[in-house]
Coordinates of C-alpha atoms and ligand atoms in Angstrom, one line a residue:
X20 CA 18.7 2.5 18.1
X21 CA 19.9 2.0 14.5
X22 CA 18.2 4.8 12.0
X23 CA 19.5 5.8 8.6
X24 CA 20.8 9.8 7.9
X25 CA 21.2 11.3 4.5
X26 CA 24.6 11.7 4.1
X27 CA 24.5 14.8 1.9
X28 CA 22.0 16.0 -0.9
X29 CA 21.8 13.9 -4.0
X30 CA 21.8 14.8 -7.3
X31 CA 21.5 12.2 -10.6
X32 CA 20.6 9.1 -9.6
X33 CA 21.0 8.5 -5.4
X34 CA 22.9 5.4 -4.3
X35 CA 23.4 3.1 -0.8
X36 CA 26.4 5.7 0.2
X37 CA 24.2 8.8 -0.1
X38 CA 22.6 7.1 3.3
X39 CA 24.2 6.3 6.4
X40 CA 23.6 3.6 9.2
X41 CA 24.1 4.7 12.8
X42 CA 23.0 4.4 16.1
X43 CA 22.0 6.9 19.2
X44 CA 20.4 5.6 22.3
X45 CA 16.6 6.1 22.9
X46 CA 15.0 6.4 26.0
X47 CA 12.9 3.0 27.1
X48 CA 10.1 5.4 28.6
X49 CA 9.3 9.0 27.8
X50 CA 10.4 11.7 30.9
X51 CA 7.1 12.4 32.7
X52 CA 5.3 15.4 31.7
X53 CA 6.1 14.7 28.2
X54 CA 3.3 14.5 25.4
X55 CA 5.1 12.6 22.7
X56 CA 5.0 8.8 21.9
X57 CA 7.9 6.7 21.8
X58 CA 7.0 4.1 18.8
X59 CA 9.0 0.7 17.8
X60 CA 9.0 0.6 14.1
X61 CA 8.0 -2.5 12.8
X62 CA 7.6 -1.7 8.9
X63 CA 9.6 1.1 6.7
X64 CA 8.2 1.9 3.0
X65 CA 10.3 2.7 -0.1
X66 CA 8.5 5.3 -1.9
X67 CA 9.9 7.2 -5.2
X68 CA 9.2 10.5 -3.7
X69 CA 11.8 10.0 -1.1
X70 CA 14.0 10.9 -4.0
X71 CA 13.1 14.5 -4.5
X72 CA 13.6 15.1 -0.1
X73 CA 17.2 13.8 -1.1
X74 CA 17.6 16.9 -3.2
X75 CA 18.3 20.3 -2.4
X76 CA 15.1 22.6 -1.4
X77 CA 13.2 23.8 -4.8
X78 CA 10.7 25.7 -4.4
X79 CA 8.6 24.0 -7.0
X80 CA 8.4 20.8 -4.7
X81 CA 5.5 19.7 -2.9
X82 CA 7.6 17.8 0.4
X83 CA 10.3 19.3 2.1
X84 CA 14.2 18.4 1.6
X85 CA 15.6 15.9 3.7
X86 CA 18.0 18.0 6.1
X87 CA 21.5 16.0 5.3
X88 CA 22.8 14.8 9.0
X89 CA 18.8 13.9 9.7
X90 CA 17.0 10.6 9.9
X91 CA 15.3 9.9 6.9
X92 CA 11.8 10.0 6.9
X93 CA 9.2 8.3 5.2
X94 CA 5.8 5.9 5.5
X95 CA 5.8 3.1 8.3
X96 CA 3.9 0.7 10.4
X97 CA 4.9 1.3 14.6
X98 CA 3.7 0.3 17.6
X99 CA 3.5 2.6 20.1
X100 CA 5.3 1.8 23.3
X101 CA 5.2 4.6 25.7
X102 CA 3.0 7.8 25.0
X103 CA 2.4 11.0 27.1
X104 CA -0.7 11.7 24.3
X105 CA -4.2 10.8 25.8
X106 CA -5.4 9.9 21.9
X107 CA -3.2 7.2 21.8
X108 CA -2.1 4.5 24.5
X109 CA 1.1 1.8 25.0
X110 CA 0.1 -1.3 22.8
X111 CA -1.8 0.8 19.2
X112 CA -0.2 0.0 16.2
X113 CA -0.4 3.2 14.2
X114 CA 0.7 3.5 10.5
X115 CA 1.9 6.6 8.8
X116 CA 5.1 9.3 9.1
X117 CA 8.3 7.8 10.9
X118 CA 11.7 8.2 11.1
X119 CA 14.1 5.5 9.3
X120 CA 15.2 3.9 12.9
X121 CA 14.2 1.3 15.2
X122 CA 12.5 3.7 17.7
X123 CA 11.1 7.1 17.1
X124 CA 10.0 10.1 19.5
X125 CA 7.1 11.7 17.6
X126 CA 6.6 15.1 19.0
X127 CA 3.3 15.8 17.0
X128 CA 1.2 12.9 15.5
X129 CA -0.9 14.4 13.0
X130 CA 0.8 12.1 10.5
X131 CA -0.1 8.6 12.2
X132 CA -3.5 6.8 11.7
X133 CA -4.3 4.2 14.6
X134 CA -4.7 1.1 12.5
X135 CA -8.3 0.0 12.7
X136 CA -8.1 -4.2 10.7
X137 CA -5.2 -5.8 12.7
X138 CA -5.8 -9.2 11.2
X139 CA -4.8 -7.9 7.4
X140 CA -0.6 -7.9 7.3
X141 CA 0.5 -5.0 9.1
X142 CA 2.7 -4.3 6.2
X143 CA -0.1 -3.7 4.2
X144 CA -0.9 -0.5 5.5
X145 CA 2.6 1.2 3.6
X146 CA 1.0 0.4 0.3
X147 CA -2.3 -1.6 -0.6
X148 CA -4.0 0.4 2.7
X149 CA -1.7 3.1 2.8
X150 CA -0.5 5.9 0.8
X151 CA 0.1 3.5 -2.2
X152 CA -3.2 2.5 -2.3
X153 CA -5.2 5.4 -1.9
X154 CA -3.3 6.7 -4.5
X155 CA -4.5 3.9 -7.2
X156 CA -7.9 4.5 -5.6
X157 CA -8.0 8.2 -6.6
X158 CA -5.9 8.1 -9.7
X159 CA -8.1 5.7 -11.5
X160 CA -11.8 5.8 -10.5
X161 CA -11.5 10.1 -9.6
X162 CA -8.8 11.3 -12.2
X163 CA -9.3 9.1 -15.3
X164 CA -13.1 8.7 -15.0
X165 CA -13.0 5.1 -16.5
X166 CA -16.1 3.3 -18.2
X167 CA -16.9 -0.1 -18.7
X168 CA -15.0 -1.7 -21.3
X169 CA -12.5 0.8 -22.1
X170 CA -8.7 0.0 -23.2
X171 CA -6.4 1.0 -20.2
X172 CA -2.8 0.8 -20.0
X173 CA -0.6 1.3 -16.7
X174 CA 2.7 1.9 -16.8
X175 CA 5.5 0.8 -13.8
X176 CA 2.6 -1.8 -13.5
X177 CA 3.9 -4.2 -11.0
X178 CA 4.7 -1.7 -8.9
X179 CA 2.6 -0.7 -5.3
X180 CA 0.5 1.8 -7.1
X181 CA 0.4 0.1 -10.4
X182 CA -0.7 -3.7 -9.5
X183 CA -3.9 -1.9 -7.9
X184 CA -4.6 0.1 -10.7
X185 CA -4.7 -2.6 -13.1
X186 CA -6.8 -4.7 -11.0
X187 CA -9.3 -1.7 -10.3
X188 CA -9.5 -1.3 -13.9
X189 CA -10.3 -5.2 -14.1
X190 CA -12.7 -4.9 -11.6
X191 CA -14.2 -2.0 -13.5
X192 CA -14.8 -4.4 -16.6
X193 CA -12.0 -2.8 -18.8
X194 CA -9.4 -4.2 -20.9
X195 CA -5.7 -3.7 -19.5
X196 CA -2.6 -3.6 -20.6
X197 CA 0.5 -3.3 -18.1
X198 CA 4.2 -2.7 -18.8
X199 CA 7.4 -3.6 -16.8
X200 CA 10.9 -3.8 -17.0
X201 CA 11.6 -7.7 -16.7
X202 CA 10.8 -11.1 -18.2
X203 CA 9.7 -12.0 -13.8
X204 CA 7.3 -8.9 -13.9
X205 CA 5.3 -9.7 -17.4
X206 CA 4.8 -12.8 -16.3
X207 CA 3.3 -11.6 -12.9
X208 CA 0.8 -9.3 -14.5
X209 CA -0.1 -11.6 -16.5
X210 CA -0.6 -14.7 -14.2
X211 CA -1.1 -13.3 -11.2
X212 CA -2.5 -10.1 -11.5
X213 CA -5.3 -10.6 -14.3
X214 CA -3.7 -8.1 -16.4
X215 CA -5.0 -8.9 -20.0
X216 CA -1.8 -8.5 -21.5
X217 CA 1.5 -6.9 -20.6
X218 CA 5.4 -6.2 -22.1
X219 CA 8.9 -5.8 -21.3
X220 CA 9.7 -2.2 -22.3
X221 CA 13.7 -2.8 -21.6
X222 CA 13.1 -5.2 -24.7
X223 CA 10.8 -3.7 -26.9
X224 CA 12.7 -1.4 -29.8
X225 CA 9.7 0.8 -30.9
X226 CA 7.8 1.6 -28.1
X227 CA 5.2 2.7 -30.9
X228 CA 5.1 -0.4 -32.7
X229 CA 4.5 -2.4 -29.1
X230 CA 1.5 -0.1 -27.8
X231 CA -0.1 -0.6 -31.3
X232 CA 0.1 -4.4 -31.3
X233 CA -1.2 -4.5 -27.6
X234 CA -3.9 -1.6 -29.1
X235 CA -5.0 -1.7 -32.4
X236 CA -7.9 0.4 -31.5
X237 CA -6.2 2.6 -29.5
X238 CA -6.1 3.8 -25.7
X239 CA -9.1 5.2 -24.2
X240 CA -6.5 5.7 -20.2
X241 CA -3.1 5.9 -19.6
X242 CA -2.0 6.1 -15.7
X243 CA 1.5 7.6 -15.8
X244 CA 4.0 6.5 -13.7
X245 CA 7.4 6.7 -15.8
X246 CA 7.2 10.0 -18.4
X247 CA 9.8 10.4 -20.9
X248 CA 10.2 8.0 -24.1
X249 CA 7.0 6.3 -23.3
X250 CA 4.5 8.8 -22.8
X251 CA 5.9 10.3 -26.0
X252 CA 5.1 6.9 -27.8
X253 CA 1.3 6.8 -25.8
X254 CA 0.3 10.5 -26.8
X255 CA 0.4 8.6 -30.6
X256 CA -1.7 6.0 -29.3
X257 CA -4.7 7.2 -27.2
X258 CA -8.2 7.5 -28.7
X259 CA -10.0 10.9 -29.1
X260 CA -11.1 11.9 -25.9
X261 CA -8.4 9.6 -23.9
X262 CA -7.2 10.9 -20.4
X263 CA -4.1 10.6 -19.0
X264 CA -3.8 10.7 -15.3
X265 CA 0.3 11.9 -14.4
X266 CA 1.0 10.4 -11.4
X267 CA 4.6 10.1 -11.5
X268 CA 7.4 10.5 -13.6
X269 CA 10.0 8.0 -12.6
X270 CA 12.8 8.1 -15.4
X271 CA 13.0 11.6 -14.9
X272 CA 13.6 11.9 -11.5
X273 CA 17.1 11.3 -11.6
X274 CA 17.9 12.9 -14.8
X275 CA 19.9 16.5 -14.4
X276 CA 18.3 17.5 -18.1
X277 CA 14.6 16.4 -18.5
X278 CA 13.6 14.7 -21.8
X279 CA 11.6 16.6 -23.9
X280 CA 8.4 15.3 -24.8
X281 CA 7.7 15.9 -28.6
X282 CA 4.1 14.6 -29.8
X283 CA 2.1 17.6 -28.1
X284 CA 0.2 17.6 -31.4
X285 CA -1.4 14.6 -30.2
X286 CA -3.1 16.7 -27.5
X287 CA -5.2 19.0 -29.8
X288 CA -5.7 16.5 -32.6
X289 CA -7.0 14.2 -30.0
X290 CA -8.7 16.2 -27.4
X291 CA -6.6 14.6 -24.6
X292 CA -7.2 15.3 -21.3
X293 CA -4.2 15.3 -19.7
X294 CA -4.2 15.6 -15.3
X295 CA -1.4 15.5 -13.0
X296 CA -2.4 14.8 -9.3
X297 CA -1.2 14.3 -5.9
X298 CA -2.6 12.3 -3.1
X299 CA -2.1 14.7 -0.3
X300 CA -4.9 16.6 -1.7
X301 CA -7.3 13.6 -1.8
X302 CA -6.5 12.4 2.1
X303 CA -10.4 12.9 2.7
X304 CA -11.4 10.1 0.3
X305 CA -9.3 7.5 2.9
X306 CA -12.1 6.3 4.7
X307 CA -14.2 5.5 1.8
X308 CA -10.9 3.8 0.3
X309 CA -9.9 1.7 3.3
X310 CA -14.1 0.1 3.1
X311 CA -14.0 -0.5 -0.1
X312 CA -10.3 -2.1 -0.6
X313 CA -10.9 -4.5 2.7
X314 CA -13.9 -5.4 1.0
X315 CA -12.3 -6.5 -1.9
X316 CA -9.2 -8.3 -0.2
X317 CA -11.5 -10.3 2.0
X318 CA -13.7 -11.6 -1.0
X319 CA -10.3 -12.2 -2.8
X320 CA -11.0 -9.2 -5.5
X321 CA -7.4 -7.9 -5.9
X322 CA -3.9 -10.1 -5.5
X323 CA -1.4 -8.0 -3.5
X324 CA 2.5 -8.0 -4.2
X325 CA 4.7 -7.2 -1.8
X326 CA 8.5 -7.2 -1.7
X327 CA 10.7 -7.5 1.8
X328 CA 13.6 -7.0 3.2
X329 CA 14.7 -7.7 6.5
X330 CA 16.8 -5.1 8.3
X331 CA 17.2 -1.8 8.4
X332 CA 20.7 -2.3 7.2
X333 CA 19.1 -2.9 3.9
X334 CA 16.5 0.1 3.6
X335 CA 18.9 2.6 1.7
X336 CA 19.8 -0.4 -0.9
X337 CA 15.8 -1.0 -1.1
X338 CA 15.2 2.7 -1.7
X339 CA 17.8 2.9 -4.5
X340 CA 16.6 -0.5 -6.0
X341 CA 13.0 1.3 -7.0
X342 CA 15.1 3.7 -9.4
X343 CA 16.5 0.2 -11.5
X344 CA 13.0 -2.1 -10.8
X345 CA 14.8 -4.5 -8.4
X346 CA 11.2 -4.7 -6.3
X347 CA 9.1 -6.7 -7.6
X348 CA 6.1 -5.3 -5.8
X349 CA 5.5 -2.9 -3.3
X350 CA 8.7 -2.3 -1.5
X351 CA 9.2 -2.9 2.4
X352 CA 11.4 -3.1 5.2
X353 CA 10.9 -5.3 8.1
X354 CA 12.6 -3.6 11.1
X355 CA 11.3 -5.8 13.7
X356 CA 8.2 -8.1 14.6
X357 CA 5.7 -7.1 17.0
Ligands
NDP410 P1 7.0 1.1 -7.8 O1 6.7 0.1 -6.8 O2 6.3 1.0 -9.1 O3 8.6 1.1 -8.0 C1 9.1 1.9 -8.9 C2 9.2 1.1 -10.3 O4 9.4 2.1 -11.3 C3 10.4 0.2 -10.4 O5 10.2 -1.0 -9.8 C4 10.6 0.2 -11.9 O6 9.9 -0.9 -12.4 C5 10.0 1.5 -12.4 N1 11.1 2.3 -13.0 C6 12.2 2.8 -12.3 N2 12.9 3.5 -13.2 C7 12.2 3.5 -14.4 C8 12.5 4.1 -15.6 N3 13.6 4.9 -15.9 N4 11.6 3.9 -16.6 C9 10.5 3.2 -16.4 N5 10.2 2.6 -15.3 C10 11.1 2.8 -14.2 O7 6.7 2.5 -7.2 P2 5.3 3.1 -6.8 O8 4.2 2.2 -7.3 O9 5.3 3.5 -5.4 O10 5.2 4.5 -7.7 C11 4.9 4.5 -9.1 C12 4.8 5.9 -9.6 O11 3.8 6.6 -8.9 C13 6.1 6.7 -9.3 O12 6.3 7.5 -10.4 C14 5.8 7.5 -8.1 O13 6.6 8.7 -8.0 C15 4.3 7.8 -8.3 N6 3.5 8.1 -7.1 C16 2.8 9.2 -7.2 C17 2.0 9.6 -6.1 C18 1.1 10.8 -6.2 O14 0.6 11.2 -5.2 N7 1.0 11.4 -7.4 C19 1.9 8.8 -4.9 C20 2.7 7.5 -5.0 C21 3.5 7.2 -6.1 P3 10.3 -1.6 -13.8 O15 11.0 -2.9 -13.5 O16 8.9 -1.9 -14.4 O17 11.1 -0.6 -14.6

């Protein structure tokens, strides 16, 4: 049984070595008497979050530190192959919280969904149907209460969460603007996603100067996933009565001294509305999410971009690779087939 430990708590940006590959044997069949299931993990998601369970317990967090010496833990897709629980039975596939290792003993399952559209990619389910997705779901059509034919501008926009949002906002009959960090991502929001228009903000000097040539009217929703320089530069380019839905902060994750943010003016002169949110607090939306999103991936309403690796060898490079864009797409491990 391969599985991946943290090595030790992380602080600045997290690297391969802050993880460590080993192995400890796992029992082919539960002892009898036992009501845990024994899962084979078939898909492991890279999420940005996992960085702040790297760091040492604050008490401001919303997830629990990592323990260093543990298995890292995170989103998956498993099949369950023994189980001493009468809810679930040898064969489900279940998607939700597993360890980073080929098999996993789950005492309690409260954090695993049986998975109820087999024929959709299995994968799917760590980020267009999963966490990822309901996320998007929330954030856009809850959070930024959009309207017809408003300007919208996304942020880490190739990303899991951000390729949804974008196309919700399409969907919604809005104009959309995305932003990434390479010449390959532009192009894929662009072509591939039906964003209207979208930059390179590695290459743009004035951050300013490029969200007022992709607005000339101005921003009526920004969806936040990055902070730092560029909300600075969209707090000077929303519309009176914009909202901004914070939904992650990427580029400050990793930074031991926050940037400041410096146009706060903006807010008043503006009448921003400005709201952070998580989606543990929205779970109870899920069902009404997972309807409509199937709906609209087997009528062929969104595109979904997915980025994999094979091995769990790989899954501490892929989880470092989100902090310098390498995905392109939501990022996943394959462990193993079915
Ligand atoms: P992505 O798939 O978008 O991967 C992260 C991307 O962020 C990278 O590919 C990179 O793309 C971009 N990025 C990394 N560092 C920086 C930086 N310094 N400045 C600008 N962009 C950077 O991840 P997700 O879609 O899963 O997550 C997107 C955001 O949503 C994150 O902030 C995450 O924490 C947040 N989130 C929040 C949730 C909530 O409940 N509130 C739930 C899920 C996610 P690029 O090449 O474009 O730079």
């Amino acid at each position: 049984n391969k599985r991946i430990l943290l090595k030790s708590y992380v602080t600045g940006f997290p690297s391969e070595d802050d993880m460590i590959l080993t192995s400890a044997t796992v029992p082919a069949k539960l002892p009898p008497g036992y009501t845990a299931l024994l899962l084979k993990n078939l898909f492991l998601s890279c999420d940005p979050y996992m960085r702040s369970r790297m760091s040492k317990p604050v008490a401001t967090s919303y997830r629990a530190s990592y323990e260093p010496g543990s298995v890292i833990v995170g989103y998956g897709v498993s099949k369950v192959i023994d189980s001493g629980n009468p809810d679930f039975k040898v064969g489900d596939l279940v998607w939700g919280i597993t360890g980073w290792e080929e098999y996993t003993v789950v005492e309690s399952p409260q954090g695993l969904s049986k998975i109820k559209y087999t024929d959709i990619p299995l994968s799917y389910y760590t980020g267009i149907l999963g966490m990822p997705g309901l996320t998007a779901y929330v954030g856009f059509n809850h959070i930024c209460s959009p309207k017809t034919g408003e300007t919208v501008y996304v942020s880490a926009a190739s990303g899991a969460v951000g390729q949804l949002v974008g196309q919700f906002a399409k969907l919604l009959g809005c104009y959309v603007v995305g932003s990434a960090g390479s010449k390959e991502k532009v192009d894929l929001l662009k072509n591939k996603l039906g964003f209207d228009d979208a930059f390179n903000y590695k290459e743009e000097k004035d951050l300013d100067a490029a969200l007022k040539r992709c607005f000339p009217d101005g921003i009526d929703i920004y969806f936040e996933n990055v902070g730092g320089k560029m909300l600075d530069a969209v707090l000077l380019n929303m519309k009176v009565y914009g909202r901004i839905a914070v939904c992650g902060l990427i580029s400050q994750y990793n930074l031991t001294q926050k940037e400041g943010i410096y146009n706060i003016m903006a807010i008043l002169q503006k009448r921003l509305r400005i709201q952070g949110f998580i989606e543990p607090d929205h779970k109870h939306l899920y069902p009404e999410f997972l309807e409509t999103i199937i709906g609209y991936i087997r009528e062929g309403k969104v595109t979904y971009v997915e980025d994999i690796v094979e091995g769990i060898e790989k899954a501490p490079l892929a989880l470092v690779g989100l902090f310098t864009g390498q995905n392109v797409g939501k990022q996943v491990v394959l462990v193993a087939h079915e």
